[in-house]
Amino acid sequence: MSDRYTDIQKRAAYDLIDGIMRIQQDTGVYRHLTCGAPASWTRLTVITWPYNLLVAGSHGSFHFERQGDDTLDMLDWLRRVRVDPAHWAGKLTNGRHSVEEYDRDRLEGLIHERVSEAVRDDWAPVGLREAVSELLADDWMDDQQSAMRLVGEFQHGMTYRSECSCGAFEDHRSYTSAVCWGNVFHKQSGDDHKVTVHETGGFTFDDVFDWQISKLDYHFVYQCYALKWAIARYDRMNRYGLGSLAAPKQVTS
């Protein structure tokens, strides 16, 4: 379990320590459970029906659906598994993406990892760390799309070679210069003078758009732990015959 998940688990446990559960409905797999924690003002609602579960309250609403032989009663499934927000997110009706958010810390970690690899393997251009520090200081790094564009376009210490099919070549520090050499300075006619340009050195970030730079929303993770708490409290109340005490009082005229 990550430190972040541990902290959220502790927060949920603290908020719900004085939680009072009410069983609004308890008919087979049809349930409606509510909870209020006076000290933290935390509210929690759990509703189940075949293959479905809704958890709602102070930290948002999340609807799970899981079709399977063991999920007619969603509580039975959840009782058998540990809290796993990353796995549970895949069971949301709105999809995992609905509870993902940009994780700048993870992006910076991947950037530093690749820079360290270049330095360790002794192919990092001079001044790479300084150039990357300037990149990370850019305010646009706070926005995911802008950050990915900046990282994807980052280049440092690039070198290029213009090479002609006749055997002539020249090295350059810019792509524009390399192209100009072929189009202007080495302009020749005929099939024997075909110029190509290729990179010979420098640093870029590869496969940037394959990087995983998201994390699960705080409130979703919180509700996962709150849900596990609610199931344990519901089971304990039924185990000790307290379910009827938690049922809403019938009003008679």
CSV table of C-alpha atoms in Angstrom, one decimal:
chain,number,residue,atom,x,y,z
A,1,MET,CA,0.0,0.0,0.0
A,2,SER,CA,1.4,3.4,-0.9
A,3,ASP,CA,1.9,6.1,1.7
A,4,ARG,CA,-0.8,8.2,0.1
A,5,TYR,CA,-3.3,5.3,0.4
A,6,THR,CA,-2.3,4.7,4.0
A,7,ASP,CA,-2.8,8.4,4.9
A,8,ILE,CA,-6.3,8.4,3.2
A,9,GLN,CA,-7.2,5.2,5.0
A,10,LYS,CA,-6.3,6.7,8.4
A,11,ARG,CA,-8.2,9.9,7.5
A,12,ALA,CA,-11.4,7.9,6.8
A,13,ALA,CA,-11.0,5.8,9.9
A,14,TYR,CA,-10.6,9.0,12.0
A,15,ASP,CA,-13.6,10.7,10.4
A,16,LEU,CA,-15.9,7.7,10.9
A,17,ILE,CA,-14.7,6.8,14.4
A,18,ASP,CA,-18.0,8.0,15.9
A,19,GLY,CA,-20.1,7.0,12.9
A,20,ILE,CA,-23.7,6.0,13.6
A,21,MET,CA,-25.3,3.7,11.1
A,22,ARG,CA,-28.9,3.5,10.2
A,23,ILE,CA,-30.4,0.6,8.1
A,24,GLN,CA,-33.0,2.2,6.0
A,25,GLN,CA,-33.7,-1.0,4.0
A,26,ASP,CA,-32.4,-4.5,4.3
A,27,THR,CA,-34.2,-6.8,2.0
A,28,GLY,CA,-31.9,-9.5,0.5
A,29,VAL,CA,-29.5,-7.8,-1.8
A,30,TYR,CA,-31.5,-4.6,-1.7
A,31,ARG,CA,-30.0,-2.4,1.0
A,32,HIS,CA,-29.9,1.2,1.9
A,33,LEU,CA,-27.5,2.1,4.7
A,34,THR,CA,-26.7,5.6,5.9
A,35,CYS,CA,-24.2,6.8,8.4
A,36,GLY,CA,-23.4,10.1,10.0
A,37,ALA,CA,-20.3,11.0,12.0
A,38,PRO,CA,-21.1,14.0,14.2
A,39,ALA,CA,-17.6,15.1,15.1
A,40,SER,CA,-16.3,15.2,11.5
A,41,TRP,CA,-19.7,16.0,9.8
A,42,THR,CA,-19.0,13.1,7.5
A,43,ARG,CA,-22.0,11.5,5.8
A,44,LEU,CA,-22.0,8.2,4.1
A,45,THR,CA,-24.7,6.3,2.1
A,46,VAL,CA,-24.4,2.7,0.7
A,47,ILE,CA,-27.1,1.3,-1.6
A,48,THR,CA,-27.0,-2.1,-3.2
A,49,TRP,CA,-29.1,-4.0,-5.7
A,50,PRO,CA,-28.3,-7.0,-7.9
A,51,TYR,CA,-24.7,-6.6,-9.4
A,52,ASN,CA,-24.6,-2.9,-8.4
A,53,LEU,CA,-23.4,-0.8,-5.5
A,54,LEU,CA,-23.6,3.0,-4.9
A,55,VAL,CA,-21.5,4.7,-2.3
A,56,ALA,CA,-22.2,8.4,-1.7
A,57,GLY,CA,-21.8,11.1,0.8
A,58,SER,CA,-19.5,13.9,1.8
A,59,HIS,CA,-16.7,12.6,-0.5
A,60,GLY,CA,-18.8,12.1,-3.6
A,61,SER,CA,-20.8,9.5,-5.3
A,62,PHE,CA,-19.4,6.4,-7.1
A,63,HIS,CA,-21.4,3.7,-8.8
A,64,PHE,CA,-19.9,0.2,-9.1
A,65,GLU,CA,-21.3,-2.6,-11.4
A,66,ARG,CA,-19.8,-6.0,-11.7
A,67,GLN,CA,-21.5,-8.9,-13.6
A,68,GLY,CA,-20.4,-12.3,-12.3
A,69,ASP,CA,-21.4,-15.4,-10.5
A,70,ASP,CA,-20.1,-14.0,-7.3
A,71,THR,CA,-21.4,-10.5,-7.5
A,72,LEU,CA,-25.2,-10.8,-7.4
A,73,ASP,CA,-24.7,-9.4,-3.9
A,74,MET,CA,-21.9,-6.9,-4.2
A,75,LEU,CA,-21.2,-7.0,-0.4
A,76,ASP,CA,-20.3,-10.6,-0.7
A,77,TRP,CA,-17.7,-9.8,-3.3
A,78,LEU,CA,-16.3,-6.9,-1.3
A,79,ARG,CA,-16.1,-8.9,1.9
A,80,ARG,CA,-13.7,-11.3,0.3
A,81,VAL,CA,-11.2,-8.7,-1.1
A,82,ARG,CA,-8.9,-6.1,0.4
A,83,VAL,CA,-9.4,-2.5,-0.5
A,84,ASP,CA,-7.8,-2.0,-3.9
A,85,PRO,CA,-8.8,1.4,-5.3
A,86,ALA,CA,-6.8,0.8,-8.5
A,87,HIS,CA,-8.7,-2.4,-9.2
A,88,TRP,CA,-12.1,-1.1,-8.0
A,89,ALA,CA,-11.8,1.9,-10.3
A,90,GLY,CA,-12.2,-0.5,-13.3
A,91,LYS,CA,-15.6,-1.5,-12.0
A,92,LEU,CA,-17.1,2.0,-12.0
A,93,THR,CA,-19.9,2.5,-14.5
A,94,ASN,CA,-18.3,5.8,-15.6
A,95,GLY,CA,-14.9,4.1,-16.1
A,96,ARG,CA,-11.6,4.4,-14.5
A,97,HIS,CA,-10.8,7.7,-16.3
A,98,SER,CA,-13.6,9.4,-14.3
A,99,VAL,CA,-11.6,9.2,-11.1
A,100,GLU,CA,-8.1,9.9,-12.5
A,101,GLU,CA,-6.3,13.2,-12.2
A,102,TYR,CA,-3.0,14.6,-13.3
A,103,ASP,CA,-0.1,13.7,-11.1
A,104,ARG,CA,2.7,16.2,-11.6
A,105,ASP,CA,4.9,14.5,-9.0
A,106,ARG,CA,4.8,11.3,-11.0
A,107,LEU,CA,5.7,13.1,-14.2
A,108,GLU,CA,8.6,14.8,-12.6
A,109,GLY,CA,9.8,11.5,-11.2
A,110,LEU,CA,9.8,10.0,-14.7
A,111,ILE,CA,11.7,13.0,-16.1
A,112,HIS,CA,14.4,12.7,-13.3
A,113,GLU,CA,14.6,9.0,-13.9
A,114,ARG,CA,15.4,9.4,-17.6
A,115,VAL,CA,17.9,12.2,-17.0
A,116,SER,CA,19.7,10.1,-14.3
A,117,GLU,CA,19.9,7.2,-16.8
A,118,ALA,CA,21.6,9.5,-19.4
A,119,VAL,CA,24.0,10.8,-16.8
A,120,ARG,CA,24.8,7.3,-15.5
A,121,ASP,CA,25.4,5.9,-18.9
A,122,ASP,CA,27.6,8.9,-19.8
A,123,TRP,CA,25.7,10.2,-22.8
A,124,ALA,CA,24.0,13.2,-21.3
A,125,PRO,CA,24.9,16.5,-23.1
A,126,VAL,CA,26.6,19.2,-21.1
A,127,GLY,CA,24.1,21.3,-19.2
A,128,LEU,CA,21.2,18.8,-19.3
A,129,ARG,CA,20.3,19.0,-15.6
A,130,GLU,CA,20.2,22.8,-15.8
A,131,ALA,CA,18.0,22.7,-18.9
A,132,VAL,CA,15.6,20.2,-17.3
A,133,SER,CA,15.4,22.4,-14.2
A,134,GLU,CA,14.3,25.3,-16.4
A,135,LEU,CA,11.7,23.0,-18.0
A,136,LEU,CA,10.2,22.0,-14.6
A,137,ALA,CA,10.1,25.6,-13.4
A,138,ASP,CA,7.7,26.5,-16.2
A,139,ASP,CA,4.2,27.4,-14.8
A,140,TRP,CA,2.6,25.5,-17.7
A,141,MET,CA,3.8,22.2,-16.1
A,142,ASP,CA,0.9,22.5,-13.7
A,143,ASP,CA,-1.5,21.7,-16.6
A,144,GLN,CA,-1.3,18.1,-18.0
A,145,GLN,CA,-1.8,18.8,-21.7
A,146,SER,CA,0.7,21.7,-21.6
A,147,ALA,CA,3.2,19.7,-19.6
A,148,MET,CA,3.1,16.8,-22.0
A,149,ARG,CA,3.6,19.1,-24.9
A,150,LEU,CA,6.6,20.8,-23.3
A,151,VAL,CA,8.2,17.5,-22.3
A,152,GLY,CA,7.5,16.0,-25.8
A,153,GLU,CA,9.1,19.0,-27.5
A,154,PHE,CA,12.1,19.2,-25.2
A,155,GLN,CA,15.5,18.9,-26.9
A,156,HIS,CA,18.9,19.6,-25.5
A,157,GLY,CA,22.4,19.4,-27.1
A,158,MET,CA,21.1,18.0,-30.4
A,159,THR,CA,23.5,17.3,-33.2
A,160,TYR,CA,22.8,16.3,-36.8
A,161,ARG,CA,24.6,15.1,-39.8
A,162,SER,CA,23.9,15.9,-43.4
A,163,GLU,CA,25.1,13.1,-45.6
A,164,CYS,CA,25.2,13.0,-49.4
A,165,SER,CA,25.1,9.8,-51.4
A,166,CYS,CA,28.3,10.9,-53.0
A,167,GLY,CA,30.1,10.5,-49.7
A,168,ALA,CA,30.3,14.1,-48.6
A,169,PHE,CA,28.9,15.0,-45.1
A,170,GLU,CA,28.9,17.8,-42.5
A,171,ASP,CA,27.9,17.9,-38.9
A,172,HIS,CA,25.5,20.6,-37.5
A,173,ARG,CA,24.1,21.8,-34.2
A,174,SER,CA,20.6,22.5,-35.6
A,175,TYR,CA,18.3,20.7,-37.9
A,176,THR,CA,17.7,23.8,-40.0
A,177,SER,CA,21.4,24.1,-40.6
A,178,ALA,CA,21.7,20.5,-41.6
A,179,VAL,CA,18.8,20.8,-44.1
A,180,CYS,CA,20.3,24.0,-45.5
A,181,TRP,CA,23.6,22.3,-46.2
A,182,GLY,CA,21.9,19.9,-48.5
A,183,ASN,CA,19.6,22.4,-50.2
A,184,VAL,CA,22.0,25.2,-50.5
A,185,PHE,CA,25.7,24.6,-49.8
A,186,HIS,CA,25.9,21.1,-51.3
A,187,LYS,CA,23.3,21.7,-54.0
A,188,GLN,CA,24.0,19.3,-56.9
A,189,SER,CA,22.0,17.8,-59.6
A,190,GLY,CA,21.6,14.2,-60.6
A,191,ASP,CA,20.8,10.9,-58.8
A,192,ASP,CA,24.3,10.7,-57.3
A,193,HIS,CA,23.7,13.6,-54.9
A,194,LYS,CA,20.9,12.7,-52.6
A,195,VAL,CA,21.2,14.3,-49.1
A,196,THR,CA,19.7,12.8,-45.9
A,197,VAL,CA,19.7,14.3,-42.4
A,198,HIS,CA,19.8,12.2,-39.2
A,199,GLU,CA,20.4,12.8,-35.5
A,200,THR,CA,23.8,12.0,-34.2
A,201,GLY,CA,23.4,13.1,-30.6
A,202,GLY,CA,21.5,15.0,-28.0
A,203,PHE,CA,18.7,14.3,-25.5
A,204,THR,CA,15.0,14.0,-25.9
A,205,PHE,CA,12.3,12.3,-23.9
A,206,ASP,CA,11.1,9.2,-25.8
A,207,ASP,CA,7.5,7.8,-25.8
A,208,VAL,CA,6.2,10.6,-23.7
A,209,PHE,CA,2.6,10.0,-24.5
A,210,ASP,CA,2.9,6.4,-23.3
A,211,TRP,CA,3.8,7.6,-19.8
A,212,GLN,CA,1.4,6.9,-17.0
A,213,ILE,CA,1.1,10.2,-15.2
A,214,SER,CA,-2.2,10.0,-13.4
A,215,LYS,CA,-3.3,9.2,-9.9
A,216,LEU,CA,-6.7,8.3,-8.4
A,217,ASP,CA,-8.8,11.1,-7.1
A,218,TYR,CA,-8.5,11.5,-3.3
A,219,HIS,CA,-12.3,11.4,-2.7
A,220,PHE,CA,-12.6,8.1,-4.7
A,221,VAL,CA,-9.9,6.4,-2.6
A,222,TYR,CA,-11.5,7.8,0.6
A,223,GLN,CA,-14.9,6.3,-0.4
A,224,CYS,CA,-13.3,2.9,-1.0
A,225,TYR,CA,-12.0,2.8,2.6
A,226,ALA,CA,-15.3,4.3,3.9
A,227,LEU,CA,-17.2,1.6,2.0
A,228,LYS,CA,-15.1,-1.2,3.7
A,229,TRP,CA,-15.8,0.4,7.0
A,230,ALA,CA,-19.5,0.5,6.3
A,231,ILE,CA,-19.6,-3.2,5.4
A,232,ALA,CA,-17.8,-4.1,8.6
A,233,ARG,CA,-20.1,-2.0,10.7
A,234,TYR,CA,-23.2,-3.5,9.0
A,235,ASP,CA,-22.0,-7.0,9.5
A,236,ARG,CA,-21.1,-6.4,13.1
A,237,MET,CA,-24.6,-5.0,13.8
A,238,ASN,CA,-26.3,-8.0,12.3
A,239,ARG,CA,-23.9,-10.4,14.0
A,240,TYR,CA,-24.9,-9.0,17.4
A,241,GLY,CA,-28.6,-8.6,16.5
A,242,LEU,CA,-28.5,-4.8,16.5
A,243,GLY,CA,-29.8,-4.4,13.0
A,244,SER,CA,-33.4,-3.8,14.1
A,245,LEU,CA,-32.2,-1.1,16.5
A,246,ALA,CA,-30.6,0.7,13.5
A,247,ALA,CA,-33.8,0.5,11.5
A,248,PRO,CA,-35.9,3.7,11.1
A,249,LYS,CA,-38.7,4.0,13.6
A,250,GLN,CA,-42.2,3.4,12.3
A,251,VAL,CA,-44.5,6.3,12.7
A,252,THR,CA,-48.0,5.3,13.7
A,253,SER,CA,-51.0,7.6,13.6
